[in-house]
Amino acid sequence: MGIILKPIDVVDDITQEEFMEKYLKPRRPVVIKNMARKWPAYQKWTMDYVKEVVGDVEVPLYNSKKADPGAPINTPTTKMMFGDYIDLIQREPTDLRIFFFDPIKHANKLMDDFIAPKELMGGFLDKYPSMFFGGKSSVTFLHFDIDMAHIFHTHFNGRKHVKLFEHKWKERLYRLPYATYALEDYDIDNPDFEKYPALDGIEGIECFLEHGDTLFMPTGWWHWMKYLDGSFSISLRAWDKSWAVKVHSIWNLTVQRKFDDIMKSNFKNTYMDWKEKAAVKIAESALKRGLPK
C-alpha cells in the first residue's frame, strides 16, 4: 500500500469567502500562486539582495543528522557568516540550513517587502515573521510547529518538495513523547515499511513549491520539506481562533518543552532511548487499533 499522497489544491487567487469555507474552517492546505506576486519581494528577493541587506552577521546552521540526545531542541550544528552561507548554497549542495532566521533583528529593511494576507484572515503575528534557508538536497525533518499557528509559507529562488500529514496521524508517524517531531530513524521519503509498519497506509498531501508560491499550512499539520535548489522561504504566522488550540500552544511552549529539556539534560541517552521505544510502541498500538478512525 505504502504512503498515500494526494496532490495539494492549487489556486491562482482566492477570495476570503472561498478561503474560509474550503481551507481555513476545514483546516486544509492549499497553494496560492499569485499572493506573493503583489509583494515587492517577488522581484527583489534574490540571493544577492538578501546577502547585501542582511550584511556581515553570524548565523546558526543546522544539518540533517539525528539530534544530540543531551541538547535542547533547535541546538545549532555550527555557525557561519551569512554571506559565506549564501555563497555556499548557490555554489554546491549542502545539508546545512538556517532555521527560524529573524529578519527584524538582522535586516529590518526586509519587512517592507512582504504583506500579510489580512484580506484572507486575521490574527497575524506581525512582529514575528521567520525565514528559512537551505542548500540543495537539505531536509527539514518531519514535525509540526510547536506554537500551533496557521502558516503562510512563501518560497523564493528555487524549488522545494513538501509532504504534509494531518495531526490525526501523529501516533502512526512515530511521534516522540513530549516532542513535536517524529522518530528520526526513518526517511519519510523512502520508508522501510517492514521496520516501521505503522507508516504503511498513512495518508497525506504532497506539493512542489516554486518561486513566489505560498503554501497555507493549517494549525497542527505535520510537514517534511526538501530543498531541491539552494533557496529560501518566509513564514507568516496567524493564531487560530480556537482557545483549545491556544492552550495547546502555550502547553507546548512552556510545560512540555521545559520538561523535555530538563529530562534531556539530566538523563540524556537513557531518556531518548525511552522516548524512541515509546514512539514505536504507540505507533504499533495505533496500527493494531486501526487509528485514526
Short mmCIF file of C-alpha atoms in Angstrom, two decimals:
data_model
loop_
_atom_site.label_atom_id
_atom_site.label_comp_id
_atom_site.label_asym_id
_atom_site.label_seq_id
_atom_site.Cartn_x
_atom_site.Cartn_y
_atom_site.Cartn_z
CA MET A 1 0.00 0.00 0.00
CA GLY A 2 2.71 2.48 1.01
CA ILE A 3 2.15 6.11 1.93
CA ILE A 4 -0.84 7.55 0.09
CA LEU A 5 -0.08 11.09 -1.08
CA LYS A 6 -2.65 13.22 -2.87
CA PRO A 7 -1.73 16.40 -4.78
CA ILE A 8 -2.49 19.64 -2.97
CA ASP A 9 -5.16 22.06 -4.17
CA VAL A 10 -3.56 24.87 -6.17
CA VAL A 11 -5.24 28.22 -6.93
CA ASP A 12 -4.00 31.33 -8.69
CA ASP A 13 -6.02 33.69 -6.49
CA ILE A 14 -8.66 33.19 -3.82
CA THR A 15 -11.41 35.23 -2.18
CA GLN A 16 -11.83 35.45 1.57
CA GLU A 17 -15.13 33.56 1.39
CA GLU A 18 -13.60 30.71 -0.62
CA PHE A 19 -10.52 30.57 1.61
CA MET A 20 -12.63 30.46 4.77
CA GLU A 21 -15.05 27.79 3.55
CA LYS A 22 -12.67 25.49 1.68
CA TYR A 23 -9.42 25.78 3.66
CA LEU A 24 -9.44 27.71 6.96
CA LYS A 25 -12.55 26.24 8.58
CA PRO A 26 -11.89 22.63 7.49
CA ARG A 27 -8.15 23.19 8.04
CA ARG A 28 -7.00 22.01 4.63
CA PRO A 29 -3.71 23.09 2.99
CA VAL A 30 -3.65 24.98 -0.28
CA VAL A 31 -1.03 26.58 -2.54
CA ILE A 32 -1.77 30.16 -3.65
CA LYS A 33 0.24 31.05 -6.77
CA ASN A 34 -0.30 34.80 -7.07
CA MET A 35 -0.38 36.08 -3.49
CA ALA A 36 3.33 36.96 -3.33
CA ARG A 37 3.38 38.36 -6.86
CA LYS A 38 1.86 41.51 -5.31
CA TRP A 39 4.81 41.85 -2.92
CA PRO A 40 7.98 43.86 -3.65
CA ALA A 41 9.82 40.69 -2.53
CA TYR A 42 8.67 38.81 -5.62
CA GLN A 43 11.07 40.83 -7.78
CA LYS A 44 13.60 41.99 -5.17
CA TRP A 45 14.41 38.86 -3.16
CA THR A 46 17.35 37.38 -5.00
CA MET A 47 20.25 35.70 -3.23
CA ASP A 48 22.45 38.73 -3.86
CA TYR A 49 19.80 41.09 -2.49
CA VAL A 50 19.32 39.29 0.83
CA LYS A 51 23.09 38.90 1.17
CA GLU A 52 23.52 42.66 0.75
CA VAL A 53 20.65 43.65 3.06
CA VAL A 54 21.42 41.23 5.89
CA GLY A 55 25.11 42.08 5.83
CA ASP A 56 28.01 40.56 7.72
CA VAL A 57 26.32 38.69 10.58
CA GLU A 58 26.97 35.25 12.05
CA VAL A 59 24.07 32.82 11.79
CA PRO A 60 23.43 29.39 13.38
CA LEU A 61 23.23 26.44 10.99
CA TYR A 62 21.53 23.06 11.27
CA ASN A 63 22.20 19.79 9.45
CA SER A 64 20.19 16.64 8.83
CA LYS A 65 21.90 14.45 11.42
CA LYS A 66 19.99 12.95 14.31
CA ALA A 67 19.69 15.35 17.24
CA ASP A 68 22.06 15.13 20.19
CA PRO A 69 20.02 13.50 22.97
CA GLY A 70 21.54 15.77 25.61
CA ALA A 71 20.99 19.04 23.75
CA PRO A 72 17.87 21.23 23.85
CA ILE A 73 15.76 21.18 20.69
CA ASN A 74 16.94 23.52 17.90
CA THR A 75 20.56 23.49 19.07
CA PRO A 76 22.68 24.55 16.04
CA THR A 77 25.29 22.30 14.45
CA THR A 78 27.68 25.12 13.60
CA LYS A 79 27.80 28.82 12.74
CA MET A 80 28.85 30.76 9.65
CA MET A 81 28.81 34.31 8.34
CA PHE A 82 25.57 34.87 6.45
CA GLY A 83 27.26 35.97 3.23
CA ASP A 84 29.50 32.90 3.21
CA TYR A 85 26.46 30.68 3.70
CA ILE A 86 24.60 32.29 0.78
CA ASP A 87 27.67 31.75 -1.40
CA LEU A 88 27.78 28.10 -0.27
CA ILE A 89 24.17 27.24 -1.14
CA GLN A 90 24.49 28.92 -4.53
CA ARG A 91 27.70 27.03 -5.28
CA GLU A 92 27.01 23.44 -4.22
CA PRO A 93 24.63 21.04 -2.45
CA THR A 94 24.81 21.06 1.36
CA ASP A 95 22.59 19.78 4.15
CA LEU A 96 23.17 22.95 6.20
CA ARG A 97 20.08 25.06 6.82
CA ILE A 98 19.21 28.34 8.53
CA PHE A 99 16.23 27.72 10.76
CA PHE A 100 13.93 30.45 12.11
CA PHE A 101 16.04 33.39 10.93
CA ASP A 102 14.70 36.67 12.34
CA PRO A 103 14.61 39.37 9.63
CA ILE A 104 13.57 42.05 12.15
CA LYS A 105 16.70 41.56 14.22
CA HIS A 106 19.16 41.33 11.33
CA ALA A 107 17.57 43.08 8.35
CA ASN A 108 14.66 45.32 9.22
CA LYS A 109 14.56 46.55 5.60
CA LEU A 110 13.11 43.19 4.54
CA MET A 111 9.94 44.00 6.49
CA ASP A 112 8.92 46.45 3.75
CA ASP A 113 8.95 43.74 1.08
CA PHE A 114 6.04 41.47 2.07
CA ILE A 115 2.40 41.87 3.08
CA ALA A 116 0.48 39.65 5.48
CA PRO A 117 -2.70 38.41 3.72
CA LYS A 118 -5.11 40.09 6.14
CA GLU A 119 -7.73 40.13 3.40
CA LEU A 120 -7.98 36.36 3.93
CA MET A 121 -7.90 36.09 7.74
CA GLY A 122 -6.89 37.88 10.93
CA GLY A 123 -4.70 37.03 13.88
CA PHE A 124 -1.30 37.61 12.25
CA LEU A 125 1.76 37.90 14.47
CA ASP A 126 3.06 40.92 12.54
CA LYS A 127 6.29 41.31 14.52
CA TYR A 128 7.38 37.70 14.24
CA PRO A 129 7.96 36.51 10.66
CA SER A 130 10.59 33.81 10.21
CA MET A 131 12.90 32.97 7.31
CA PHE A 132 14.36 29.59 6.37
CA PHE A 133 17.32 28.93 4.06
CA GLY A 134 18.56 25.59 2.73
CA GLY A 135 21.11 24.14 0.36
CA LYS A 136 20.17 21.76 -2.44
CA SER A 137 19.13 18.37 -1.01
CA SER A 138 18.89 19.64 2.59
CA VAL A 139 15.91 18.32 4.51
CA THR A 140 13.69 19.63 7.29
CA PHE A 141 12.75 16.64 9.46
CA LEU A 142 9.14 15.62 9.92
CA HIS A 143 7.47 17.76 12.59
CA PHE A 144 4.59 20.07 13.42
CA ASP A 145 5.08 23.63 14.64
CA ILE A 146 5.22 23.94 18.40
CA ASP A 147 3.14 27.14 18.57
CA MET A 148 0.22 25.56 16.65
CA ALA A 149 -0.16 28.61 14.41
CA HIS A 150 -1.59 28.76 10.90
CA ILE A 151 1.29 29.36 8.47
CA PHE A 152 1.58 31.09 5.10
CA HIS A 153 4.90 29.77 3.80
CA THR A 154 6.22 31.55 0.68
CA HIS A 155 9.22 30.22 -1.24
CA PHE A 156 11.87 32.13 -3.24
CA ASN A 157 14.71 31.42 -5.69
CA GLY A 158 14.21 27.75 -6.33
CA ARG A 159 12.06 24.72 -5.65
CA LYS A 160 11.02 22.90 -2.51
CA HIS A 161 9.34 19.49 -2.10
CA VAL A 162 6.77 19.33 0.73
CA LYS A 163 4.87 16.42 2.31
CA LEU A 164 2.03 17.19 4.72
CA PHE A 165 0.13 15.00 7.17
CA GLU A 166 -2.92 15.87 9.23
CA HIS A 167 -2.40 15.91 13.00
CA LYS A 168 -4.65 12.89 13.47
CA TRP A 169 -1.81 10.70 12.07
CA LYS A 170 0.62 11.70 14.84
CA GLU A 171 0.79 8.26 16.52
CA ARG A 172 1.28 6.45 13.19
CA LEU A 173 4.09 8.89 12.32
CA TYR A 174 6.07 7.66 15.34
CA ARG A 175 5.78 10.91 17.26
CA LEU A 176 8.24 11.09 20.15
CA PRO A 177 6.62 11.69 23.57
CA TYR A 178 6.90 15.28 24.84
CA ALA A 179 8.03 16.48 21.41
CA THR A 180 6.64 17.97 18.21
CA TYR A 181 8.72 15.81 15.87
CA ALA A 182 8.85 12.22 14.72
CA LEU A 183 11.37 9.45 15.23
CA GLU A 184 14.41 10.45 13.18
CA ASP A 185 15.48 6.89 12.30
CA TYR A 186 13.27 6.60 9.22
CA ASP A 187 13.12 8.54 5.97
CA ILE A 188 9.56 9.60 5.19
CA ASP A 189 10.60 10.00 1.54
CA ASN A 190 11.70 6.35 1.34
CA PRO A 191 10.45 4.50 4.44
CA ASP A 192 11.23 0.92 5.43
CA PHE A 193 7.73 -0.44 5.97
CA GLU A 194 8.98 -3.72 7.42
CA LYS A 195 10.82 -1.87 10.18
CA TYR A 196 8.18 0.87 10.56
CA PRO A 197 4.88 -0.82 9.63
CA ALA A 198 2.68 1.93 11.10
CA LEU A 199 3.69 4.18 8.19
CA ASP A 200 2.11 1.80 5.69
CA GLY A 201 -1.25 3.21 4.63
CA ILE A 202 -0.98 6.68 6.16
CA GLU A 203 -2.47 9.46 4.04
CA GLY A 204 -1.01 12.85 3.25
CA ILE A 205 -0.68 15.67 0.76
CA GLU A 206 2.26 16.49 -1.49
CA CYS A 207 3.31 19.66 -3.29
CA PHE A 208 6.27 21.28 -5.04
CA LEU A 209 6.80 24.98 -4.38
CA GLU A 210 8.42 27.32 -6.90
CA HIS A 211 9.49 30.96 -6.68
CA GLY A 212 6.63 33.05 -5.29
CA ASP A 213 4.34 30.14 -4.38
CA THR A 214 2.60 30.42 -1.00
CA LEU A 215 1.66 27.29 0.94
CA PHE A 216 -1.08 27.66 3.56
CA MET A 217 -0.47 25.11 6.34
CA PRO A 218 -3.27 24.97 8.92
CA THR A 219 -2.54 24.53 12.61
CA GLY A 220 -1.10 21.19 13.66
CA TRP A 221 -0.23 19.83 10.21
CA TRP A 222 2.95 17.76 10.16
CA HIS A 223 5.39 18.70 7.41
CA TRP A 224 8.59 17.43 5.81
CA MET A 225 10.47 19.67 3.39
CA LYS A 226 13.34 19.08 0.98
CA TYR A 227 15.16 21.89 -0.82
CA LEU A 228 15.52 20.92 -4.48
CA ASP A 229 17.67 24.02 -5.06
CA GLY A 230 19.60 26.36 -2.79
CA SER A 231 16.73 28.68 -1.86
CA PHE A 232 14.76 30.26 0.99
CA SER A 233 11.28 30.87 2.38
CA ILE A 234 9.42 33.18 4.72
CA SER A 235 6.64 32.07 7.08
CA LEU A 236 3.89 34.43 8.24
CA ARG A 237 2.06 33.04 11.24
CA ALA A 238 -1.50 33.64 12.47
CA TRP A 239 -3.32 32.45 15.57
CA ASP A 240 -6.22 30.04 15.34
CA LYS A 241 -9.41 31.39 16.90
CA SER A 242 -9.89 28.24 18.97
CA TRP A 243 -8.98 28.65 22.65
CA ALA A 244 -8.25 24.92 22.80
CA VAL A 245 -5.54 25.41 20.15
CA LYS A 246 -4.16 28.44 22.01
CA VAL A 247 -3.96 26.43 25.24
CA HIS A 248 -2.24 23.59 23.35
CA SER A 249 0.29 26.12 22.03
CA ILE A 250 1.04 27.52 25.49
CA TRP A 251 1.42 24.00 26.90
CA ASN A 252 3.86 23.04 24.12
CA LEU A 253 5.94 26.19 24.51
CA THR A 254 6.16 26.16 28.29
CA VAL A 255 5.41 22.99 30.24
CA GLN A 256 6.20 20.36 27.60
CA ARG A 257 9.37 22.00 26.23
CA LYS A 258 10.73 22.77 29.71
CA PHE A 259 10.07 19.24 30.94
CA ASP A 260 11.69 17.76 27.83
CA ASP A 261 14.80 19.96 28.17
CA ILE A 262 15.19 19.04 31.86
CA MET A 263 14.88 15.34 31.12
CA LYS A 264 17.38 15.55 28.25
CA SER A 265 19.84 17.46 30.38
CA ASN A 266 19.65 15.03 33.29
CA PHE A 267 19.14 11.65 31.63
CA LYS A 268 20.43 12.14 28.04
CA ASN A 269 20.66 8.78 26.20
CA THR A 270 18.53 6.93 28.76
CA TYR A 271 15.69 9.38 28.29
CA MET A 272 15.99 9.41 24.48
CA ASP A 273 16.08 5.61 24.35
CA TRP A 274 12.85 5.53 26.34
CA LYS A 275 11.22 8.12 24.03
CA GLU A 276 12.16 6.19 20.90
CA LYS A 277 10.91 2.88 22.26
CA ALA A 278 7.70 4.55 23.42
CA ALA A 279 7.16 6.08 19.96
CA VAL A 280 7.44 2.64 18.37
CA LYS A 281 5.03 1.04 20.89
CA ILE A 282 2.48 3.84 20.46
CA ALA A 283 2.69 3.62 16.65
CA GLU A 284 2.28 -0.16 16.62
CA SER A 285 -0.67 0.08 19.02
CA ALA A 286 -2.33 2.73 16.80
CA LEU A 287 -1.83 0.48 13.78
CA LYS A 288 -3.42 -2.51 15.53
CA ARG A 289 -6.39 -0.40 16.61
CA GLY A 290 -6.85 0.97 13.10
CA LEU A 291 -6.20 4.57 14.12
CA PRO A 292 -7.01 7.16 13.09
CA LYS A 293 -10.69 6.40 12.51
#
